[in-house]
Tab-separated table of C-alpha atoms in Angstrom:
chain	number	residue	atom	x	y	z
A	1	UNK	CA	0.000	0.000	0.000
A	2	UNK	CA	1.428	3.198	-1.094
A	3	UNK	CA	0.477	7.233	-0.891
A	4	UNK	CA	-0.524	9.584	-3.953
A	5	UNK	CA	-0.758	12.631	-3.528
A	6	UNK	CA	-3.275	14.634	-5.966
A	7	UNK	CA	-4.189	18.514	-5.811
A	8	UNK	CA	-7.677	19.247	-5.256
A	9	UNK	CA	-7.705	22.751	-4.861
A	10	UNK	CA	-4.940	25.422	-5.653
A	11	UNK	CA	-3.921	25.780	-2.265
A	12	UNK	CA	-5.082	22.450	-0.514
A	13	UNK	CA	-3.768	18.781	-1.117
A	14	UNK	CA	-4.914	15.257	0.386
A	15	UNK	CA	-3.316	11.828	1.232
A	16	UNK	CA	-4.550	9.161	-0.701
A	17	UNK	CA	-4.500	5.454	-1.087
A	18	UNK	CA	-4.631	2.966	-3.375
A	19	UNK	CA	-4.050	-0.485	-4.188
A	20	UNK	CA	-0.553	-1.018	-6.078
A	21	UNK	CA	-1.135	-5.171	-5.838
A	22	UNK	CA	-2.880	-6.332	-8.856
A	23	UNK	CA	-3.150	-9.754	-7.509
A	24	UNK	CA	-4.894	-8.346	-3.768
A	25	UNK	CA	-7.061	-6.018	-5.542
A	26	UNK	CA	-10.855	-6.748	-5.530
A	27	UNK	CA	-11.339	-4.535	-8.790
A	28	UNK	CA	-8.593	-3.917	-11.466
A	29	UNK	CA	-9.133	-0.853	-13.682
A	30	UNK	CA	-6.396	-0.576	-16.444
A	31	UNK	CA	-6.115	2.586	-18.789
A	32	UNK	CA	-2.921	1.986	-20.429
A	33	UNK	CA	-3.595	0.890	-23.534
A	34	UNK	CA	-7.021	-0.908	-24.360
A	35	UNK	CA	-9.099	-0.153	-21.450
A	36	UNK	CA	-10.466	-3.034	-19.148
A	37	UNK	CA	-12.133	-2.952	-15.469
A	38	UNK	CA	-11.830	-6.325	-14.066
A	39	UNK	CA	-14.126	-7.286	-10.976
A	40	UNK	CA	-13.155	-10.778	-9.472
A	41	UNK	CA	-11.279	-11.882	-12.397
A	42	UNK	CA	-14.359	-10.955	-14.992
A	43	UNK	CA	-13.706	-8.564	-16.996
A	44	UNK	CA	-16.872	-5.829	-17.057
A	45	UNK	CA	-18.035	-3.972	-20.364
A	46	UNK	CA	-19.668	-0.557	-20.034
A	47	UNK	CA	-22.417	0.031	-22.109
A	48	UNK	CA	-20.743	2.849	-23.919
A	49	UNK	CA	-17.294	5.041	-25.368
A	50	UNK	CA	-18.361	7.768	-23.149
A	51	UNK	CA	-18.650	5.154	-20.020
A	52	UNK	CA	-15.292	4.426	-20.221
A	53	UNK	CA	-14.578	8.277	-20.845
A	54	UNK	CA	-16.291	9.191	-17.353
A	55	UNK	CA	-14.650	6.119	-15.547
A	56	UNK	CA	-11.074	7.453	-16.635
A	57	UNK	CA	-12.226	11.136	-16.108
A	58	UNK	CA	-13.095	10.718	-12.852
A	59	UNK	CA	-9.941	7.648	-11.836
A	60	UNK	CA	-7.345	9.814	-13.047
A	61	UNK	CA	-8.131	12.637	-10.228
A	62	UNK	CA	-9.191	10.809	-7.291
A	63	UNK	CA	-10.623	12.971	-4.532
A	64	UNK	CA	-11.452	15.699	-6.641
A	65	UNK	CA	-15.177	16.786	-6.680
A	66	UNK	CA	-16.741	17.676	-9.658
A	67	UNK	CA	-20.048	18.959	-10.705
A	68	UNK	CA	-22.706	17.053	-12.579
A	69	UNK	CA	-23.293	19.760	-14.712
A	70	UNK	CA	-19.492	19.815	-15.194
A	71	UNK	CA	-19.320	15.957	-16.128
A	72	UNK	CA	-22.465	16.240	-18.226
A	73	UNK	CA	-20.694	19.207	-20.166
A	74	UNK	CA	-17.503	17.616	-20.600
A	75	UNK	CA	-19.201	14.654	-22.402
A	76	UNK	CA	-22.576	16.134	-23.313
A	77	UNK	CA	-22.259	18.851	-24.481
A	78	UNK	CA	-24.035	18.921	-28.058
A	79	UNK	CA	-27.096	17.978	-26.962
A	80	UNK	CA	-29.554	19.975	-24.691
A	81	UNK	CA	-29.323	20.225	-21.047
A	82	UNK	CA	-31.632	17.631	-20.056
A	83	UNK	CA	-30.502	14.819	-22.370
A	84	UNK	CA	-27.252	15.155	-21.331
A	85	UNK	CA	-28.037	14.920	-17.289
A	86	UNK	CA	-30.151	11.750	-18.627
A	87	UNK	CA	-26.914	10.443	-20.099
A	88	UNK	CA	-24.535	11.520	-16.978
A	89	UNK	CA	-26.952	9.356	-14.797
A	90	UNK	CA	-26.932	6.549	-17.151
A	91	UNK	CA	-23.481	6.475	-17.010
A	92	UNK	CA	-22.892	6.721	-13.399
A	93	UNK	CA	-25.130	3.723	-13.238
A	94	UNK	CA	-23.287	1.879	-15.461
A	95	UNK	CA	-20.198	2.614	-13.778
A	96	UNK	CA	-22.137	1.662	-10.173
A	97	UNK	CA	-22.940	-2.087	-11.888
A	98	UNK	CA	-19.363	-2.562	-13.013
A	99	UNK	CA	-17.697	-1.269	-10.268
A	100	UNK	CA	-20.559	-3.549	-7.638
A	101	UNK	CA	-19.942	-3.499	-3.829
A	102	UNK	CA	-16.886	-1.414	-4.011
A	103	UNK	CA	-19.158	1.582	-5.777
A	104	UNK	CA	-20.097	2.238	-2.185
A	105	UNK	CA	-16.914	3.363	-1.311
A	106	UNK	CA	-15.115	4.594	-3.790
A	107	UNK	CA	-17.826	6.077	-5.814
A	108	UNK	CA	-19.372	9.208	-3.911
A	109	UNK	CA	-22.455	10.507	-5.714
A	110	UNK	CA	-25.075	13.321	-5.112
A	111	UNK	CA	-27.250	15.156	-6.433
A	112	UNK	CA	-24.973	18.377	-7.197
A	113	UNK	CA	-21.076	16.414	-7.473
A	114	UNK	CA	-19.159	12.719	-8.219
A	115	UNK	CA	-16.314	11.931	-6.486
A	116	UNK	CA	-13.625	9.124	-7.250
A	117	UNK	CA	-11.891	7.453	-4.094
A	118	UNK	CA	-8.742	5.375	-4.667
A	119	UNK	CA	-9.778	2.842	-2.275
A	120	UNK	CA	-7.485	0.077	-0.658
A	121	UNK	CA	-9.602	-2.739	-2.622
A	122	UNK	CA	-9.076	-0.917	-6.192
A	123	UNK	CA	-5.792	-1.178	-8.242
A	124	UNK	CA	-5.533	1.421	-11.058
A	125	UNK	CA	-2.610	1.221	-13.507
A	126	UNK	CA	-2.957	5.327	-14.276
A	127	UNK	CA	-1.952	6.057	-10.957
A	128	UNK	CA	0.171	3.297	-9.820
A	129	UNK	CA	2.257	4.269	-12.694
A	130	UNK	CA	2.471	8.079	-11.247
A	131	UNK	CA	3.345	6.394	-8.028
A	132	UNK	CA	6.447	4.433	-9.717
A	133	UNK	CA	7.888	6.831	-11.243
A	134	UNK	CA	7.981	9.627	-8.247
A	135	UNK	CA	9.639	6.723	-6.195
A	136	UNK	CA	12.371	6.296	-9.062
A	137	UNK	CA	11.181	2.811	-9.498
A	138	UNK	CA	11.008	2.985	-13.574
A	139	UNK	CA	11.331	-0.625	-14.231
A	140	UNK	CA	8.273	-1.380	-12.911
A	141	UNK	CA	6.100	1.918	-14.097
A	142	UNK	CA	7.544	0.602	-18.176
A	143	UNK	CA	6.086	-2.633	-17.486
A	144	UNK	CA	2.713	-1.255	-16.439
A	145	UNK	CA	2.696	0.832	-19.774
A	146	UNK	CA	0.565	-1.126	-22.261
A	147	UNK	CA	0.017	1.911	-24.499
A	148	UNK	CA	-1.355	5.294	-24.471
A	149	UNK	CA	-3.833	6.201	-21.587
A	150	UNK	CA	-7.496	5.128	-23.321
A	151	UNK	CA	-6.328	3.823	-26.653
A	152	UNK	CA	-8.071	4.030	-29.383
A	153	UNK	CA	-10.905	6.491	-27.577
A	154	UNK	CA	-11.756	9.599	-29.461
A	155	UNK	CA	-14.865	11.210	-29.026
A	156	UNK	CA	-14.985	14.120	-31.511
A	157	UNK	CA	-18.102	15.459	-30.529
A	158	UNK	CA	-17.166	16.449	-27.094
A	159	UNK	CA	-13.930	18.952	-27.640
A	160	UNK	CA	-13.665	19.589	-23.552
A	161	UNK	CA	-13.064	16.143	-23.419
A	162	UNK	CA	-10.862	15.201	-26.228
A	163	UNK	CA	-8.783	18.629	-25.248
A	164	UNK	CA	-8.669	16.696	-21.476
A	165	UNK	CA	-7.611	13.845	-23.233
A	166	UNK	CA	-4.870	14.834	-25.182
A	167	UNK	CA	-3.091	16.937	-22.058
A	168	UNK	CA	-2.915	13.651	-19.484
A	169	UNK	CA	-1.858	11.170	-22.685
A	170	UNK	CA	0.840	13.309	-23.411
A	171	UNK	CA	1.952	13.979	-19.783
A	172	UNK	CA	1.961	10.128	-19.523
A	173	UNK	CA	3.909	9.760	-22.783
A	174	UNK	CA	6.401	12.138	-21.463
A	175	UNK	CA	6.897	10.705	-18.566
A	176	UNK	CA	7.356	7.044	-19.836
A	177	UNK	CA	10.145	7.991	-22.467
A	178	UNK	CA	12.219	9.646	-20.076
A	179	UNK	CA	11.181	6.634	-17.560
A	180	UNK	CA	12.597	4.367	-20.611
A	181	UNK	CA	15.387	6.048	-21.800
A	182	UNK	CA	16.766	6.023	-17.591
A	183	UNK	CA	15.967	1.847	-18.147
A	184	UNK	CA	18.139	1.767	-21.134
A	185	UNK	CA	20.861	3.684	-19.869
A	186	UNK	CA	20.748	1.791	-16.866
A	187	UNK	CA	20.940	-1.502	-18.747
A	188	UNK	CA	23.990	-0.287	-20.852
A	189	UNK	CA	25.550	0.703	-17.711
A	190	UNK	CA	24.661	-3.081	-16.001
A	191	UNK	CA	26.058	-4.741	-19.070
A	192	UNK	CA	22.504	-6.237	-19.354
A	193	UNK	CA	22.513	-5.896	-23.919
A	194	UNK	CA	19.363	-8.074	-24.605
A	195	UNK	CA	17.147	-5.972	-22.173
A	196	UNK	CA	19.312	-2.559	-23.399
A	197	UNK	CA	18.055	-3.318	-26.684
A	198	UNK	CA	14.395	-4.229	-25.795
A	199	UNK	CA	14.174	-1.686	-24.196
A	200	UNK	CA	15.857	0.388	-26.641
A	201	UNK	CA	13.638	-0.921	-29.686
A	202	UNK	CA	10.333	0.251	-27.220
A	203	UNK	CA	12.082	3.878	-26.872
A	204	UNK	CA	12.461	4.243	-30.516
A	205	UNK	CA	8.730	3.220	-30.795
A	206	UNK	CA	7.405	5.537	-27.946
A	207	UNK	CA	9.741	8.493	-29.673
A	208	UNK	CA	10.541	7.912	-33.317
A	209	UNK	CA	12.115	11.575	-33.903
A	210	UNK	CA	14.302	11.179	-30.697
A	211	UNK	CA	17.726	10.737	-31.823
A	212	UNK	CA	18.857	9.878	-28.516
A	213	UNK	CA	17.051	6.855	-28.600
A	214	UNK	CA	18.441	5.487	-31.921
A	215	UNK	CA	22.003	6.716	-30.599
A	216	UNK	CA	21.505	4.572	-27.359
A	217	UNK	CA	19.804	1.380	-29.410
A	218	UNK	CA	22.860	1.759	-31.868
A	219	UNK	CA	25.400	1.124	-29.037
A	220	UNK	CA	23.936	-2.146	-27.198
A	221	UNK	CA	23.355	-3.615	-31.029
A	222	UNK	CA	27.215	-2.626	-31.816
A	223	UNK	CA	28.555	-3.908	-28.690
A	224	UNK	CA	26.611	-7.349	-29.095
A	225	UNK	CA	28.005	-7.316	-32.557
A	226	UNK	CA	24.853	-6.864	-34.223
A	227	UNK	CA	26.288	-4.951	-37.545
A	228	UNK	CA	22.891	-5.180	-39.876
A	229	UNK	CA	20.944	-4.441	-36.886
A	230	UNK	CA	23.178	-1.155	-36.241
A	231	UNK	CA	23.090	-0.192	-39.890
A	232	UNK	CA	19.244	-0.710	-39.572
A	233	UNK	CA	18.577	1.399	-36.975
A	234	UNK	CA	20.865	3.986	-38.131
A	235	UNK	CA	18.625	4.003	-41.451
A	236	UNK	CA	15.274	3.738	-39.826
A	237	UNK	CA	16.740	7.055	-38.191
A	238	UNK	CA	17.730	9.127	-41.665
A	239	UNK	CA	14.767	7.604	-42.867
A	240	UNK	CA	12.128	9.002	-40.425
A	241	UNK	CA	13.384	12.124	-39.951
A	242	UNK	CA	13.877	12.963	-43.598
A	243	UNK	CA	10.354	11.604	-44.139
A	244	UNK	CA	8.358	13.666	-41.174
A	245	UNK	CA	10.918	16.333	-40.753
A	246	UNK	CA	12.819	16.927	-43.750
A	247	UNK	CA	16.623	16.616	-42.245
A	248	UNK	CA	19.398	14.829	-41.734
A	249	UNK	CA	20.444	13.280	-38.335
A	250	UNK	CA	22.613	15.072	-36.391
A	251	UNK	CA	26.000	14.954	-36.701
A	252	UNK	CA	26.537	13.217	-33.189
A	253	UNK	CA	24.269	10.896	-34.846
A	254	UNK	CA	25.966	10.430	-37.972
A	255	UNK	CA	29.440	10.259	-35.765
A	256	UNK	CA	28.398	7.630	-33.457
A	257	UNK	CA	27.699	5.552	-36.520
A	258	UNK	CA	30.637	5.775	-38.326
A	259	UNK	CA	32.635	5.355	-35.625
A	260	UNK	CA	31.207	1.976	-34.497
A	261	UNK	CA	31.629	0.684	-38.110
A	262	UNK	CA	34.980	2.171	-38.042
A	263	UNK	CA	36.356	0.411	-34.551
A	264	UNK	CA	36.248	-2.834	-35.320
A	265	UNK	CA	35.411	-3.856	-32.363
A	266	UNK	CA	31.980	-5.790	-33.169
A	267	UNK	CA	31.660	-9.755	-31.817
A	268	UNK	CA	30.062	-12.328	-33.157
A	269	UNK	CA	26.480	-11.498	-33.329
A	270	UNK	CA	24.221	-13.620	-31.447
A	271	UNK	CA	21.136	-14.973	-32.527
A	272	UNK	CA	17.811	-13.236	-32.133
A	273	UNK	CA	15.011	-14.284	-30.047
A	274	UNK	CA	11.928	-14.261	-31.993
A	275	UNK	CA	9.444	-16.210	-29.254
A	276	UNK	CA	6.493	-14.642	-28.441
A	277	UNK	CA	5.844	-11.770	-26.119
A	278	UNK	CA	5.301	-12.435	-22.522
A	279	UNK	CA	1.521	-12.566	-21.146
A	280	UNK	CA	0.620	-10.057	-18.982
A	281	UNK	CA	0.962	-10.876	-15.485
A	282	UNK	CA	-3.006	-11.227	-15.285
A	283	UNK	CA	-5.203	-13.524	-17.396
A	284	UNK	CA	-7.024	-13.104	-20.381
A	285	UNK	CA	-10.610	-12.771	-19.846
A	286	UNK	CA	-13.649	-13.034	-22.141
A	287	UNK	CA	-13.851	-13.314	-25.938
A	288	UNK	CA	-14.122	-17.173	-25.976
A	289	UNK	CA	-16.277	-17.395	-29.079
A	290	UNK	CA	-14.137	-15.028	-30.827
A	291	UNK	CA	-11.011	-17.281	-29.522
A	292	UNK	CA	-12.467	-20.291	-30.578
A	293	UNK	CA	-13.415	-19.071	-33.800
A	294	UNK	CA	-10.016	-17.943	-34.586
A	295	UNK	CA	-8.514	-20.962	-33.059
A	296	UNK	CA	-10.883	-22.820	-35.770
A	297	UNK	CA	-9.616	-20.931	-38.939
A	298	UNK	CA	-5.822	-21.231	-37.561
A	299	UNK	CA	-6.376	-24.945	-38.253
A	300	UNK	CA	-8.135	-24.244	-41.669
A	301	UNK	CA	-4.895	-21.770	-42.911
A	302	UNK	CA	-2.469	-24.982	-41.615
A	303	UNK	CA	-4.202	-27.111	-43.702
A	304	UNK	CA	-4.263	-25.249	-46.855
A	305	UNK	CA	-6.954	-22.727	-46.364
A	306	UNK	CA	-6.420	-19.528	-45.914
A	307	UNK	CA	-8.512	-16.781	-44.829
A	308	UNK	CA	-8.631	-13.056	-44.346
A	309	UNK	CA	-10.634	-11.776	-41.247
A	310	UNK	CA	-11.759	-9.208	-39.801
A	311	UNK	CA	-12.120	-7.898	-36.144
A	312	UNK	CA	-14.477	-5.183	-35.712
A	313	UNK	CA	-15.808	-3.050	-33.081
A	314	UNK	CA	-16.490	-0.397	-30.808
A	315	UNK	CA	-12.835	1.597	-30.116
A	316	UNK	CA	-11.766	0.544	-27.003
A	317	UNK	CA	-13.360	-2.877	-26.408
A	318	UNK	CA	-9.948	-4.798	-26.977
A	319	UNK	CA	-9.654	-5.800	-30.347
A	320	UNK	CA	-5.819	-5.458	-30.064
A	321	UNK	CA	-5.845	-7.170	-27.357
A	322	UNK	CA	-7.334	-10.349	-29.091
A	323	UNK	CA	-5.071	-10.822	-31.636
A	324	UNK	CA	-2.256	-10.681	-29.363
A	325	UNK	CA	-3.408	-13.618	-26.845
A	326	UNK	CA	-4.968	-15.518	-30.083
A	327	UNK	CA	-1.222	-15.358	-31.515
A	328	UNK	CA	0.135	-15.924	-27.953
A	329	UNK	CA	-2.144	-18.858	-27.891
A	330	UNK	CA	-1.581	-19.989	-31.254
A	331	UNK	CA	2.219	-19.441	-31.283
A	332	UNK	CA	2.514	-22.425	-28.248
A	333	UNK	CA	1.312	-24.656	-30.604
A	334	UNK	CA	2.890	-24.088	-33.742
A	335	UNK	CA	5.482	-21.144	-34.328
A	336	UNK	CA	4.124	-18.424	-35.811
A	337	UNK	CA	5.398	-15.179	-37.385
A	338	UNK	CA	3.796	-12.388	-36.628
A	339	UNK	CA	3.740	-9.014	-38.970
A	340	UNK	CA	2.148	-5.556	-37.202
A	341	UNK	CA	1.443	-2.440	-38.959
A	342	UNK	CA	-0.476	0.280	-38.431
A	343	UNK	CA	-2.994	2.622	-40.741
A	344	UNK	CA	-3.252	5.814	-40.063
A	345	UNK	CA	-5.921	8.887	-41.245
A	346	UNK	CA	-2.720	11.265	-42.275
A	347	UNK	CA	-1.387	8.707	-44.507
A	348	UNK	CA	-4.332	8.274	-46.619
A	349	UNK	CA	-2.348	10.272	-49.622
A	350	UNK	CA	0.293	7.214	-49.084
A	351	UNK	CA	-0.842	3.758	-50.430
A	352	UNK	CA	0.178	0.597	-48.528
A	353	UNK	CA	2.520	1.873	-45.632
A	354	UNK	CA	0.696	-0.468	-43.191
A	355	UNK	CA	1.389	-3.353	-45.288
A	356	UNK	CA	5.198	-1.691	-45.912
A	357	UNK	CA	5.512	-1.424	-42.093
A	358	UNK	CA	4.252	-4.996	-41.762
A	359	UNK	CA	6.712	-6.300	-44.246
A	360	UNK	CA	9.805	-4.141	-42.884
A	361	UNK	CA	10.128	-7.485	-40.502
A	362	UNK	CA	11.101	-10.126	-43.570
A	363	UNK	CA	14.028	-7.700	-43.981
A	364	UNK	CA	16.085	-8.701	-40.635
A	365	UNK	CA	18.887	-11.391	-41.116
A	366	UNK	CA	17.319	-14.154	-39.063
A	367	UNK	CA	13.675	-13.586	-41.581
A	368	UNK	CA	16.276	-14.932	-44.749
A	369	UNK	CA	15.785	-18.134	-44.722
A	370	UNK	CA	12.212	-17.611	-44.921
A	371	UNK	CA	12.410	-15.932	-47.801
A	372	UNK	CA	15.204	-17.785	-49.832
A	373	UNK	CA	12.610	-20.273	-51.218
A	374	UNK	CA	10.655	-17.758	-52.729
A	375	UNK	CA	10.235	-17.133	-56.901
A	376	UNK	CA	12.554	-14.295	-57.832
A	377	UNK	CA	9.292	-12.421	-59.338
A	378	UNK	CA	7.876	-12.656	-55.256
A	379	UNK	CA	10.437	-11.302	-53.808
A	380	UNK	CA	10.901	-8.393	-56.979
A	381	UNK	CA	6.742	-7.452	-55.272
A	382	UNK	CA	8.251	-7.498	-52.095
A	383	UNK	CA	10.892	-5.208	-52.454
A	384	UNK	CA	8.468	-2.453	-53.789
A	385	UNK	CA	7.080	-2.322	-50.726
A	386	UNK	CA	10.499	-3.130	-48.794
A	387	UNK	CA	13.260	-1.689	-50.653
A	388	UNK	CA	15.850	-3.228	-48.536
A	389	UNK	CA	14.634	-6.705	-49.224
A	390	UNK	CA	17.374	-7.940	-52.078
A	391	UNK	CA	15.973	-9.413	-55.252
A	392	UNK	CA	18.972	-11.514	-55.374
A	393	UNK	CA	18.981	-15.319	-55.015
A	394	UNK	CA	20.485	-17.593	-52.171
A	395	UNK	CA	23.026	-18.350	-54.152
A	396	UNK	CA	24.300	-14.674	-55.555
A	397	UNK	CA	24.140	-13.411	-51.811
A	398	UNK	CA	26.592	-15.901	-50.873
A	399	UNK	CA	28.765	-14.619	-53.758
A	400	UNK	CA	29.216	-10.826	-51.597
């Protein structure tokens, strides 16, 4: 059991406290990435985008008081007055149903104000990950860090909201790079190279245009001897930056690069571990048909046939989150490679990046063998997409 401190007013604070034991706690409400509120082990579905909206609204400033008229402004506000106290108290129902005995307690409603109280019984990821980092503990407050605080929420029609929303993500996002890049640094420092480049590889994600993230991911890959992967990164680096910014990397950049080329001093590489990612440390729960379904055309596709589907569905429900324990499931059985990219509104004008980010992953050295039995005309498709993916044969490689 730990303290957090929040600011209610601008010249009063209170003590707090809150669960940081996701195993002890009665209720489990994670905001991290795809949302989830989990009440003895069951996972509980609110009835709506802006249910989830209020629940985080209200967990990420425990003890503060707030208005219903404020709460039914915030999310309400394009419709008239009434409607949108009808929809406040729907909501705060909801949230009273999936929250159950503990609503009592940590759920103080009136008729004039709501108030959120981190309560002994309740573990919330938002805040224990505050709570980490303000004790220095940043190992732990990067493992809590699924992804961005409500992904894949967006209400457009409430701009209070989405204006709310985009100040406390990026806070968060701040403070889990620089959380990250002290893990890295810390790792280089230990000697620790696998984790320094994990680690490394999830700092470059969180921060693409940081250059001290490629700088520090270039080192543990050059001392574990990792040349393509060094070259990689150092291109993935020229290549972003010239793409979103329009310049060249830095000259410390540029320096650091030649230099470890230049030293000599590279080992062997050692191979790459391309197993699965670890299960969260609390089970999967829900979505059985959807499992099973999956689990049915995974047979199918090992047998010959192949299928494309699609998962659909409200934003937030955890649609990510499916694939990854289907292919976490799925991978136990029989190994499984799997290819992630992303599509995104700005890059409508660009066709196929998601399936040229997806690809991107046939192009590291341990993903060759997978391709060398593949027609020459394949791989010439392939390399449209990927540049870096040769054209050459098995054979003519071996001749460089």
């Amino acid at each position: 059991m730990v303290g957090y401190q929040t600011g209610v007013t601008k010249t009063s604070r209170v003590f707090i406290e809150f669960n940081m034991d996701k195993a002890s706690a009665k209720i489990r409400i994670l905001l991290l990435g795809p949302t989830q509120l989990i009440r003895d082990d069951k996972r509980r579905r609110p009835h709506s985008v802006k249910t989830i909206a209020l629940l985080a609204y209200l967990v990420c400033q425990p003890e503060v008081v707030h208005t219903r008229e404020l709460l039914a402004t915030l999310l309400w506000g394009n419709v008239p007055d009434p409607n949108a106290r009808h929809s406040l108290r729907q909501a705060l129902y909801s949230l009273r149903r999936m929250l159950g005995k503990l609503a009592e307690t940590c759920l103080d409603v009136d008729t004039h104000t709501v108030t959120f109280h981190a309560v002994p019984d309740l573990f919330v990821d938002f805040l224990a990950f505050d709570e980490l980092i303000d004790a220095g503990d940043f190992m732990e407050a990067v493992a809590l860090y699924r992804g961005e605080l409500l992904e894949g929420i967006a209400i457009d029609e409430s701009p209070a909201f989405e204006e709310w929303l985009f100040l406390a993500r990026d806070r968060t996002a701040q403070r889990m790079i620089a959380a990250t890049q002290t893990v890295v640094d810390q790792l280089l420092f230990a000697g620790d190279l696998d984790r320094a480049i994990q680690f490394g590889e999830r700092l470059v994600t969180l921060d693409p245009l940081n250059e001290g993230a490629y700088q520090r991911l270039m080192q543990a890959q050059a001392v574990q001897g990792d040349r393509d992967a060094t070259r990689r990164t150092y291109h993935k680096c020229r290549d972003i930056l010239a793409r979103e910014l329009g310049v060249e990397p830095m000259a410390e950049t540029t320096a650091l690069f030649e230099g470890l080329f230049s030293s000599g001093s590279f080992p062997q590489p050692v191979s790459t571990d391309l197993s699965p990612a670890p299960a969260p440390d609390f089970p999967f729960l829900g979505c059985k048909a959807e499992l099973a379904r999956l689990d049915e055309l995974h047979k199918g596709a090992m047998m010959g046939r192949t299928s494309l589907v699609f998962i659909k569905g409200e934003a937030g429900i955890g649609k990510t989150e499916l694939v990854f324990e289907f292919w976490r499931r799925a991978n136990r059985k029989h190994p499984l490679l799997l290819l992630n990219g992303h599509a995104y509104e700005s890059q409508l004008e660009t066709p196929y990046t998601m399936w040229a980010e997806a690809l991107s992953t046939l192009n590291a050295p341990e993903m060759q063998n997978r391709l060398d039995g593949l027609a020459p005309i394949w791989r010439g498709q392939l390399s449209r997409l990927v540049p870096e993916i040769s054209t050459a044969s098995p054979d003519d490689r071996n001749l460089t």
